[in-house]
Amino acid sequence: MLLGSDLSLLYVAAGVILLYIIVQVYKDRHLRSIPAVGYTIPILNWVTCIQYIFQARELIREGYEKHQSTGVFRIAAHDGWLIIVANPQLVEDVRRAPDDTLNFTEAVMRSVQLKYTIGNDIADRTYHVDVVRNALTRNLNTRFDDIRDEIQVAFDEEIGAGDNWKELPAIETIQRIVSRVSNRLFVGMPLCRNRAWVQLNIDYTTDVAIGAMVLNIVPTLFKPLVSWSLTKLKAQRQLANKLVGPIIAQRLHDLEEHGEKWSDRPNDLITWLVEACPPELREVPLITNRLLVVEFGAIHTSSMTFSNVIYNLVSNEEWIRMLREEVEHVVAIEGWSKIALAKMHRVDSFILETQRVHTIGMLNLQRWTMKPFTFSNGIRVPAGYQIISAAEMLQIDPAHHGGRATEFNPWRWSDMRAKDAGSLKHQMVATNSTLLHFGHGRHACPGRFFAAYELKGMLAHLLLEYDVRFKEGERRPSNMEFGPTIVPPQVQLEFKKRRDS
Ligand code: HEM
């Protein structure tokens, strides 16, 4: 039997719950015009939050298919309502919206839990974005030979196969190659080959990503503790400072001493960051952190994309033959050059098709509403919500990509290019409202020109120099998924050096 004090405790608890529900319903009243998938009633919608962690695709697909007429729907996620855009015209609304209304940085700050992972100093001034967009992309031609050299050496050392088949874990091997090749451009020799530096950049990216996922579901009060106990980010930053700090300090010194007349400046990301850095931020740990944030944007995305590319490649021998034929033909005429990579239309198409069908994120184009935002169809989203696009669904929708949109057709884009000569819109660096693998608009990935260069260079090199296959009797296993994040599975691959290469 309940005693009087137990009974009053029960009343208090029921009162608190009721109050919580009333406050939430009142808060969400402006969202009523946006249809929801899953539960909308506060507390009950925690069921949907959990479902979103383990079955995000089912929820997103349901919303996408049911709410095409509205073009937008919402799902209760662990960090609040997600307003998901399902229609290309509304994606264009998001693309066109100014930063003071739909803000990319604010959305990233929240989803990556910047304060507890990378650090808020990154978001205050985003000069690294311009550096990647301008100096880094501009220098791809002049640094071509270095990147090509690193691709050769990294494949030799990380794969190191001879005449016999050699078994290697795909993801780890690819991560190390990508980290080395990217770092040849970012920090140059010899640091790009330093084992500790290469591994640090892989681990840092993983730790930020995992840390952010967990921190997103932890109450604010416990976030510092969770960040400290769950991730090794602080130690990783210290190691980064130890490894790259002296180089940055020297560059700062050289810039101070020579200014504009610094003629023999190394042509790499460290120099470009040091030069672009506002004077008040010219401190070694801050620039190290800035470098790490570019590594974070570059290494994981490129490694996961390349893993998907290889898994598709080894699934079909005819595809390997056709790609090899193109690479051999182009290299015989052009040699290894940026122009040669530009002429590899099948290689480009294969990677783009992989990104379309085997994307690494179900949702993309995240923005935070700084002010109320009204879509062109009249749907209104109040300030303080996350708007994001149903990238994967848009990319495999027959309405936008033809009857066989869900199928992987490696020559989809090279065939279109052949019919539509000169058009840039079928290349992997192109973005549009139904191809969101690099985002779209003002914040579309500024590193995509380098990514294309690197991925195409690595794929072409692999095709000419190696035979690669799954282990006997194995096929591509399913991807791993956590919320909307998709991670290609760990697989053992077998490599053999080609005799006639
Ligand atoms: C296959 C590889 C890559 C993929 C799939 C990818 C994807 C993306 C996506 C989806 C965005 C957000 C765009 C938006 O919401 O409109 C983005 C932003 C960004 N990416 Fe990439 N990325 C890749 C490689 C790289 C590389 C190699 C770098 C650096 C060299 C880089 C640097 C950045 C930066 C700095 C931003 C932020 C842009 C801004 O603040 O405006 N990414 N990337």
Coordinates of C-alpha atoms and ligand atoms in Angstrom, one line a residue:
M1 CA 0.0 0.0 0.0
L2 CA 1.2 3.5 -0.8
L3 CA 1.9 5.7 2.2
G4 CA 1.0 9.4 2.2
S5 CA 4.6 10.6 1.4
D6 CA 4.9 8.0 -1.4
L7 CA 1.7 9.2 -2.9
S8 CA 2.7 12.9 -2.8
L9 CA 6.0 11.9 -4.5
L10 CA 4.0 10.2 -7.2
Y11 CA 1.9 13.3 -7.7
V12 CA 5.0 15.5 -7.9
A13 CA 6.5 13.2 -10.5
A14 CA 3.3 13.1 -12.5
G15 CA 3.1 16.9 -12.3
V16 CA 6.7 17.4 -13.5
I17 CA 6.0 15.0 -16.5
L18 CA 2.8 16.8 -17.3
L19 CA 4.5 20.2 -17.2
Y20 CA 7.4 18.9 -19.4
I21 CA 4.8 17.6 -21.9
I22 CA 2.9 21.0 -21.9
V23 CA 6.1 23.0 -22.3
Q24 CA 7.3 20.8 -25.2
V25 CA 3.9 20.8 -27.0
Y26 CA 3.8 24.6 -26.6
K27 CA 7.4 24.9 -27.9
D28 CA 6.7 22.8 -30.9
R29 CA 3.4 24.5 -31.8
H30 CA 5.0 26.3 -34.7
L31 CA 6.0 23.0 -36.3
R32 CA 2.5 21.7 -36.6
S33 CA 2.4 22.5 -40.4
I34 CA 5.4 20.2 -40.9
P35 CA 4.3 16.5 -41.0
A36 CA 6.2 14.2 -38.7
V37 CA 7.4 10.6 -39.0
G38 CA 7.2 8.6 -35.8
Y39 CA 5.9 9.9 -32.5
T40 CA 5.3 13.6 -31.9
I41 CA 4.1 13.5 -28.3
P42 CA 6.8 14.4 -25.9
I43 CA 8.4 11.5 -24.0
L44 CA 6.7 9.0 -26.4
N45 CA 8.9 10.5 -29.1
W46 CA 11.9 9.2 -27.3
V47 CA 11.0 5.9 -28.9
T48 CA 11.5 7.6 -32.3
C49 CA 14.8 9.0 -31.1
I50 CA 16.0 5.5 -30.3
Q51 CA 14.7 4.2 -33.6
Y52 CA 16.5 7.0 -35.4
I53 CA 19.8 5.9 -33.9
F54 CA 19.4 2.3 -35.2
Q55 CA 17.0 2.6 -38.2
A56 CA 17.4 6.1 -39.5
R57 CA 17.0 5.0 -43.1
E58 CA 13.5 3.4 -42.5
L59 CA 12.3 6.7 -40.9
I60 CA 13.8 8.9 -43.6
R61 CA 12.4 6.7 -46.4
E62 CA 8.9 6.8 -44.8
G63 CA 9.0 10.5 -44.6
Y64 CA 10.5 10.9 -48.0
E65 CA 7.8 8.8 -49.7
K66 CA 4.8 9.9 -47.7
H67 CA 5.5 13.7 -47.7
Q68 CA 6.6 14.5 -51.2
S69 CA 3.7 16.9 -51.6
T70 CA 4.8 19.0 -48.6
G71 CA 8.5 18.4 -49.6
V72 CA 9.6 18.6 -46.0
F73 CA 9.0 16.4 -42.9
R74 CA 10.4 16.2 -39.3
I75 CA 11.8 13.4 -37.2
A76 CA 12.4 13.5 -33.4
A77 CA 16.1 12.9 -33.0
H78 CA 18.2 12.7 -29.8
D79 CA 19.3 16.3 -30.3
G80 CA 16.0 17.8 -31.2
W81 CA 13.7 17.9 -34.2
L82 CA 15.3 17.4 -37.6
I83 CA 13.5 19.2 -40.4
I84 CA 14.3 17.1 -43.4
V85 CA 14.0 18.5 -47.0
A86 CA 12.8 16.0 -49.6
N87 CA 12.2 18.0 -52.7
P88 CA 14.9 19.6 -55.1
Q89 CA 13.0 22.9 -55.3
L90 CA 13.2 23.2 -51.5
V91 CA 16.8 22.1 -51.5
E92 CA 17.4 25.1 -53.8
D93 CA 15.7 27.3 -51.2
V94 CA 18.2 26.1 -48.6
R95 CA 21.1 26.7 -51.0
R96 CA 20.0 30.3 -51.7
A97 CA 19.3 31.3 -48.1
P98 CA 21.9 33.7 -46.6
D99 CA 24.1 32.6 -43.7
D100 CA 22.3 35.0 -41.3
T101 CA 19.1 33.0 -41.8
L102 CA 20.3 29.4 -42.5
N103 CA 23.8 29.0 -41.0
F104 CA 26.1 26.1 -41.8
T105 CA 28.8 26.8 -39.1
E106 CA 26.2 26.9 -36.3
A107 CA 24.7 23.5 -37.5
V108 CA 28.2 22.0 -37.6
M109 CA 29.1 23.4 -34.2
R110 CA 26.1 21.5 -32.8
S111 CA 26.3 18.3 -34.7
V112 CA 30.1 18.0 -34.1
Q113 CA 29.7 19.3 -30.6
L114 CA 32.6 21.7 -31.4
K115 CA 33.0 23.1 -27.9
Y116 CA 33.7 19.7 -26.5
T117 CA 35.6 18.1 -29.4
I118 CA 37.6 20.4 -31.7
G119 CA 37.2 23.7 -29.9
N120 CA 35.1 26.8 -30.5
D121 CA 38.0 28.8 -31.8
I122 CA 37.5 27.1 -35.2
A123 CA 34.0 28.5 -35.6
D124 CA 34.8 32.1 -34.6
R125 CA 36.9 32.7 -37.7
T126 CA 36.7 30.2 -40.6
Y127 CA 39.7 31.4 -42.6
H128 CA 40.8 27.8 -43.3
V129 CA 37.7 27.4 -45.6
D130 CA 39.0 30.1 -47.9
V131 CA 42.5 28.6 -47.7
V132 CA 41.2 25.3 -48.9
R133 CA 38.9 26.9 -51.6
N134 CA 41.7 29.2 -52.9
A135 CA 45.4 28.5 -52.2
L136 CA 45.1 24.7 -51.8
T137 CA 42.9 24.3 -55.0
R138 CA 45.1 26.7 -57.0
N139 CA 48.2 24.8 -56.1
L140 CA 47.0 21.4 -57.3
N141 CA 48.7 21.7 -60.6
T142 CA 52.1 22.8 -59.2
R143 CA 52.0 20.1 -56.5
F144 CA 50.9 17.4 -59.0
D145 CA 54.3 15.6 -59.1
D146 CA 54.5 15.4 -55.3
I147 CA 51.0 14.0 -55.0
R148 CA 51.7 11.5 -57.7
D149 CA 55.0 10.5 -56.0
E150 CA 53.3 10.1 -52.6
I151 CA 50.6 7.9 -54.2
Q152 CA 53.3 5.6 -55.6
V153 CA 55.4 5.4 -52.4
A154 CA 52.3 5.0 -50.1
F155 CA 50.9 2.2 -52.2
D156 CA 54.4 0.5 -52.3
E157 CA 54.9 0.8 -48.6
E158 CA 51.4 0.2 -47.3
I159 CA 50.4 -2.6 -49.7
G160 CA 53.9 -3.9 -50.6
A161 CA 52.5 -6.9 -52.4
G162 CA 54.7 -8.9 -54.8
D163 CA 53.9 -11.8 -57.1
N164 CA 51.8 -13.6 -54.5
W165 CA 48.4 -12.5 -53.2
K166 CA 48.8 -10.5 -50.0
E167 CA 45.9 -10.1 -47.6
L168 CA 45.3 -6.7 -45.9
P169 CA 42.6 -5.0 -43.9
A170 CA 41.0 -2.7 -46.5
I171 CA 39.9 0.2 -44.3
E172 CA 43.1 0.6 -42.3
T173 CA 45.3 0.3 -45.4
I174 CA 43.2 2.9 -47.3
Q175 CA 43.1 5.3 -44.3
R176 CA 46.9 5.2 -44.1
I177 CA 47.3 5.8 -47.8
V178 CA 44.8 8.7 -47.9
S179 CA 46.4 10.2 -44.8
R180 CA 49.8 10.1 -46.4
V181 CA 48.8 11.4 -49.8
S182 CA 46.7 14.2 -48.3
N183 CA 49.5 15.2 -45.9
R184 CA 52.0 15.4 -48.7
L185 CA 50.0 18.5 -49.7
F186 CA 49.1 19.6 -46.2
V187 CA 52.4 19.3 -44.3
G188 CA 54.9 18.1 -46.9
M189 CA 57.9 15.8 -46.4
P190 CA 59.1 14.2 -44.1
L191 CA 56.1 14.7 -41.7
C192 CA 53.6 13.2 -44.2
R193 CA 55.4 9.8 -43.8
N194 CA 55.8 10.0 -40.1
R195 CA 53.9 7.0 -38.7
A196 CA 52.8 8.8 -35.6
W197 CA 51.5 11.8 -37.6
V198 CA 49.7 9.6 -40.1
Q199 CA 48.0 7.6 -37.4
L200 CA 47.2 10.7 -35.3
N201 CA 45.2 12.1 -38.1
I202 CA 43.2 8.9 -38.6
D203 CA 42.5 8.6 -34.8
Y204 CA 41.7 12.2 -34.3
T205 CA 39.0 12.1 -37.0
T206 CA 37.5 8.9 -35.6
D207 CA 37.6 10.3 -32.0
V208 CA 35.9 13.6 -33.0
A209 CA 33.2 11.7 -34.9
I210 CA 32.5 9.1 -32.2
G211 CA 32.8 11.7 -29.5
A212 CA 30.3 13.9 -31.3
M213 CA 27.8 11.1 -31.6
V214 CA 27.9 10.3 -27.9
L215 CA 28.0 13.9 -26.8
N216 CA 24.9 14.6 -28.8
I217 CA 22.8 12.4 -26.5
V218 CA 24.5 13.4 -23.2
P219 CA 23.0 16.2 -21.1
T220 CA 25.0 19.5 -21.3
L221 CA 26.1 19.2 -17.6
F222 CA 28.0 15.9 -18.3
K223 CA 29.5 16.9 -21.6
P224 CA 32.9 18.1 -20.4
L225 CA 33.3 14.9 -18.3
V226 CA 32.2 12.6 -21.2
S227 CA 34.6 14.4 -23.6
W228 CA 37.4 14.0 -21.2
S229 CA 36.8 10.4 -20.3
L230 CA 35.6 9.0 -23.6
T231 CA 38.0 10.7 -26.1
K232 CA 41.7 11.1 -26.3
L233 CA 41.3 14.5 -28.1
K234 CA 43.4 16.5 -25.6
A235 CA 46.3 14.1 -25.8
Q236 CA 46.0 14.0 -29.5
R237 CA 46.2 17.8 -29.8
Q238 CA 49.3 17.7 -27.5
L239 CA 50.9 15.1 -29.8
A240 CA 50.0 17.2 -32.8
N241 CA 51.6 20.3 -31.3
K242 CA 54.7 18.2 -30.6
L243 CA 54.9 16.9 -34.1
V244 CA 53.9 19.9 -36.2
G245 CA 54.3 22.7 -33.7
P246 CA 58.0 23.4 -34.4
I247 CA 57.3 23.6 -38.2
I248 CA 54.5 26.1 -37.6
A249 CA 56.7 28.1 -35.2
Q250 CA 59.4 28.3 -37.9
R251 CA 57.0 29.4 -40.6
L252 CA 55.6 32.1 -38.3
H253 CA 59.1 33.3 -37.7
D254 CA 59.9 33.3 -41.4
L255 CA 56.8 35.2 -42.2
E256 CA 57.6 37.7 -39.6
E257 CA 61.1 38.1 -40.9
H258 CA 60.6 38.1 -44.6
G259 CA 56.9 39.2 -45.0
E260 CA 55.9 39.5 -48.6
K261 CA 59.5 38.9 -49.7
W262 CA 59.6 35.4 -48.3
S263 CA 60.6 33.9 -51.6
D264 CA 61.5 30.2 -50.8
R265 CA 58.3 29.6 -48.7
P266 CA 57.3 25.9 -48.7
N267 CA 54.2 25.4 -50.9
D268 CA 51.9 23.6 -48.5
L269 CA 48.9 24.0 -46.3
I270 CA 50.9 25.0 -43.3
T271 CA 52.3 28.0 -45.2
W272 CA 48.9 28.9 -46.6
L273 CA 47.3 28.8 -43.2
V274 CA 50.1 30.8 -41.5
E275 CA 49.8 33.5 -44.2
A276 CA 46.0 33.6 -44.1
C277 CA 45.7 33.6 -40.3
P278 CA 44.5 36.9 -38.8
P279 CA 47.5 38.4 -36.8
E280 CA 45.7 38.0 -33.4
L281 CA 45.3 34.3 -34.0
R282 CA 49.0 33.6 -35.0
E283 CA 49.7 31.2 -32.2
V284 CA 51.2 27.7 -32.7
P285 CA 48.4 25.7 -30.9
L286 CA 45.7 27.6 -32.7
I287 CA 47.2 27.0 -36.1
T288 CA 47.8 23.4 -35.2
N289 CA 44.1 23.1 -34.3
R290 CA 43.2 24.7 -37.6
L291 CA 45.3 22.2 -39.5
L292 CA 43.6 19.3 -37.6
V293 CA 40.2 20.6 -38.6
V294 CA 41.1 20.4 -42.3
E295 CA 42.5 16.9 -41.7
F296 CA 39.2 16.1 -40.0
G297 CA 37.2 17.2 -43.1
A298 CA 39.5 15.5 -45.5
I299 CA 40.8 12.1 -44.3
H300 CA 37.6 10.3 -43.1
T301 CA 35.4 11.4 -46.0
S302 CA 38.1 10.5 -48.6
S303 CA 39.0 7.2 -47.0
M304 CA 35.4 6.0 -46.7
T305 CA 34.6 7.1 -50.2
F306 CA 37.7 5.3 -51.6
S307 CA 36.8 2.1 -49.6
N308 CA 33.3 2.2 -51.2
V309 CA 35.0 2.7 -54.6
I310 CA 37.2 -0.4 -54.1
Y311 CA 34.4 -2.6 -52.8
N312 CA 32.4 -1.7 -56.0
L313 CA 35.5 -2.2 -58.2
V314 CA 36.3 -5.7 -57.0
S315 CA 32.7 -6.8 -57.4
N316 CA 33.0 -7.0 -61.2
E317 CA 35.9 -7.9 -63.4
E318 CA 34.5 -6.3 -66.5
W319 CA 34.4 -2.9 -64.7
I320 CA 38.1 -3.4 -63.8
R321 CA 38.9 -4.2 -67.4
M322 CA 37.1 -1.1 -68.8
L323 CA 38.6 1.2 -66.3
R324 CA 42.1 -0.2 -66.9
E325 CA 41.6 0.2 -70.6
E326 CA 40.9 3.9 -70.2
V327 CA 43.7 4.6 -67.8
E328 CA 46.3 2.8 -70.0
H329 CA 45.1 4.7 -73.0
V330 CA 45.1 8.1 -71.4
V331 CA 48.5 7.6 -69.7
A332 CA 50.1 6.4 -72.9
I333 CA 49.1 9.6 -74.6
E334 CA 49.3 12.2 -71.8
G335 CA 51.7 10.6 -69.3
W336 CA 50.8 11.3 -65.6
S337 CA 49.5 14.8 -65.4
K338 CA 46.5 16.8 -64.2
I339 CA 45.2 16.8 -67.8
A340 CA 45.5 13.0 -67.9
L341 CA 43.3 12.8 -64.8
A342 CA 40.8 15.2 -66.4
K343 CA 40.6 12.9 -69.4
M344 CA 39.7 9.8 -67.3
H345 CA 35.9 10.1 -67.8
R346 CA 35.1 6.5 -66.8
V347 CA 37.3 6.8 -63.6
D348 CA 35.4 10.0 -62.7
S349 CA 32.1 8.4 -63.5
F350 CA 32.8 5.3 -61.4
I351 CA 33.7 7.4 -58.3
L352 CA 30.7 9.8 -58.7
E353 CA 28.3 6.8 -59.1
T354 CA 29.8 5.3 -56.0
Q355 CA 29.2 8.6 -54.1
R356 CA 25.6 8.7 -55.5
V357 CA 24.5 5.2 -54.6
H358 CA 26.9 4.3 -51.8
T359 CA 27.0 7.7 -50.0
I360 CA 28.6 8.1 -46.6
G361 CA 25.7 10.1 -45.2
M362 CA 22.0 9.7 -45.5
L363 CA 21.5 13.4 -44.8
N364 CA 23.5 16.4 -46.0
L365 CA 23.4 20.2 -46.4
Q366 CA 22.9 20.8 -42.7
R367 CA 21.9 24.4 -41.7
W368 CA 20.7 26.0 -38.5
T369 CA 17.8 28.4 -38.6
M370 CA 19.1 31.7 -37.1
K371 CA 15.8 33.4 -37.9
P372 CA 12.4 32.0 -39.0
F373 CA 12.8 30.6 -42.5
T374 CA 10.0 30.2 -45.0
F375 CA 10.3 27.8 -47.9
S376 CA 9.0 28.8 -51.3
N377 CA 6.0 26.5 -50.8
G378 CA 5.1 28.5 -47.7
I379 CA 6.2 26.0 -45.0
R380 CA 7.7 28.0 -42.1
V381 CA 10.5 26.8 -39.8
P382 CA 11.0 28.9 -36.6
A383 CA 14.5 30.0 -35.4
G384 CA 16.5 27.4 -33.5
Y385 CA 16.0 24.2 -35.6
Q386 CA 18.2 22.0 -37.8
I387 CA 17.3 21.8 -41.4
I388 CA 18.9 19.1 -43.5
S389 CA 18.3 17.4 -46.8
A390 CA 17.5 13.8 -47.6
A391 CA 20.6 13.4 -49.7
E392 CA 20.6 9.6 -50.1
M393 CA 16.9 9.4 -51.0
L394 CA 17.2 12.3 -53.5
Q395 CA 20.2 10.6 -55.1
I396 CA 18.5 7.3 -55.7
D397 CA 15.1 8.6 -56.6
P398 CA 13.9 7.5 -60.1
A399 CA 12.1 10.8 -60.4
H400 CA 15.5 12.5 -60.5
H401 CA 17.9 9.9 -61.8
G402 CA 15.9 7.7 -64.1
G403 CA 14.1 4.4 -63.8
R404 CA 17.1 2.4 -62.6
A405 CA 18.2 5.1 -60.1
T406 CA 18.8 2.6 -57.3
E407 CA 21.2 0.5 -59.4
F408 CA 24.9 1.2 -59.5
N409 CA 25.7 2.0 -63.2
P410 CA 29.4 2.8 -63.3
W411 CA 29.2 4.5 -66.7
R412 CA 26.1 6.6 -66.0
W413 CA 28.0 9.8 -65.9
S414 CA 30.7 9.1 -68.6
D415 CA 27.9 8.1 -71.0
M416 CA 26.1 11.4 -70.3
R417 CA 29.3 13.3 -70.8
A418 CA 29.8 11.6 -74.2
K419 CA 26.4 12.8 -75.3
D420 CA 26.7 16.3 -73.7
A421 CA 30.3 17.1 -74.6
G422 CA 31.9 20.0 -72.8
S423 CA 29.4 20.0 -70.0
L424 CA 30.8 20.1 -66.5
K425 CA 27.6 19.0 -64.8
H426 CA 28.3 15.3 -65.1
Q427 CA 31.6 15.4 -63.3
M428 CA 32.2 14.3 -59.7
V429 CA 32.9 17.8 -58.5
A430 CA 29.6 19.1 -59.8
T431 CA 26.8 19.5 -57.2
N432 CA 23.1 20.0 -57.7
S433 CA 19.9 19.7 -55.8
T434 CA 19.7 15.9 -56.2
L435 CA 23.4 15.2 -56.0
L436 CA 24.5 16.3 -52.5
H437 CA 27.6 14.1 -51.8
F438 CA 29.7 17.3 -51.5
G439 CA 26.8 19.5 -50.3
H440 CA 25.6 22.3 -52.5
G441 CA 25.9 26.1 -52.9
R442 CA 28.0 28.5 -50.9
H443 CA 29.2 25.9 -48.4
A444 CA 29.7 23.0 -50.9
C445 CA 32.9 21.2 -50.0
P446 CA 35.8 23.5 -51.0
G447 CA 38.1 20.4 -50.8
R448 CA 36.3 18.5 -53.5
F449 CA 38.7 19.5 -56.3
F450 CA 41.6 18.0 -54.3
A451 CA 39.4 15.0 -53.3
A452 CA 38.6 14.3 -56.9
Y453 CA 42.3 14.6 -57.9
E454 CA 43.4 12.4 -55.1
L455 CA 40.7 9.7 -55.5
K456 CA 41.1 9.6 -59.3
G457 CA 44.9 9.4 -59.0
M458 CA 44.8 6.6 -56.4
L459 CA 42.2 4.6 -58.4
A460 CA 44.2 4.9 -61.7
H461 CA 47.4 3.9 -59.9
L462 CA 45.7 0.9 -58.3
L463 CA 44.3 -0.2 -61.6
L464 CA 47.6 -0.1 -63.4
E465 CA 49.8 -1.5 -60.6
Y466 CA 47.7 -4.1 -58.7
D467 CA 45.3 -6.9 -59.0
V468 CA 42.8 -6.8 -56.1
R469 CA 40.0 -9.1 -55.0
F470 CA 37.9 -10.2 -52.1
K471 CA 39.0 -13.3 -50.3
E472 CA 37.8 -16.5 -51.8
G473 CA 34.0 -16.9 -51.4
E474 CA 33.6 -13.4 -49.9
R475 CA 31.4 -10.6 -51.2
R476 CA 30.7 -7.0 -50.1
P477 CA 29.1 -7.1 -46.6
S478 CA 26.5 -4.6 -45.6
N479 CA 27.5 -1.2 -44.4
M480 CA 27.4 -0.2 -40.7
E481 CA 25.0 2.6 -39.8
F482 CA 24.6 4.8 -36.8
G483 CA 21.9 7.4 -37.1
P484 CA 22.3 8.8 -40.6
T485 CA 26.0 8.1 -40.8
I486 CA 27.1 5.2 -43.1
V487 CA 30.4 3.5 -42.6
P488 CA 31.7 0.9 -45.1
P489 CA 32.5 -2.4 -43.4
Q490 CA 36.0 -3.7 -42.6
V491 CA 36.9 -6.3 -45.1
Q492 CA 40.1 -8.2 -45.8
L493 CA 41.2 -7.6 -49.4
E494 CA 43.9 -9.5 -51.4
F495 CA 46.4 -7.6 -53.5
K496 CA 49.0 -8.7 -56.0
K497 CA 51.4 -6.6 -58.1
R498 CA 50.6 -6.8 -61.8
R499 CA 53.4 -8.3 -63.9
D500 CA 52.6 -6.5 -67.1
S501 CA 52.2 -3.0 -65.4
Ligands
HEM1 C1 35.3 12.5 -50.8 C2 35.7 13.4 -49.9 C3 34.9 14.5 -49.3 C4 33.5 14.5 -49.1 C5 32.5 13.4 -49.4 C6 33.2 15.8 -48.5 C7 32.0 16.3 -48.2 C8 31.7 17.5 -47.6 C9 30.4 18.0 -47.4 C10 29.1 17.2 -47.6 C11 30.5 19.3 -46.8 C12 29.3 20.2 -46.4 C13 28.8 21.0 -47.6 C14 27.4 21.6 -47.4 O1 26.7 21.3 -46.4 O2 27.0 22.3 -48.3 C15 31.9 19.6 -46.8 C16 32.4 20.7 -46.3 C17 33.8 21.0 -46.2 N1 34.8 20.2 -46.6 FE1 34.6 18.4 -47.6 N2 34.4 16.5 -48.3 C18 35.4 15.7 -48.8 C19 36.8 16.0 -48.9 C20 37.3 17.2 -48.4 C21 38.7 17.5 -48.4 C22 39.8 16.7 -49.1 C23 38.9 18.7 -47.7 C24 40.1 19.5 -47.5 C25 41.2 19.5 -48.3 C26 37.6 19.1 -47.3 C27 37.3 20.3 -46.6 C28 36.0 20.8 -46.3 C29 35.7 22.0 -45.6 C30 36.8 23.0 -45.0 C31 34.3 22.1 -45.5 C32 33.5 23.3 -44.8 C33 33.0 24.3 -45.9 C34 32.4 25.5 -45.3 O3 32.5 25.8 -44.1 O4 31.9 26.3 -46.1 N3 36.7 18.2 -47.7 N4 32.6 18.5 -47.3

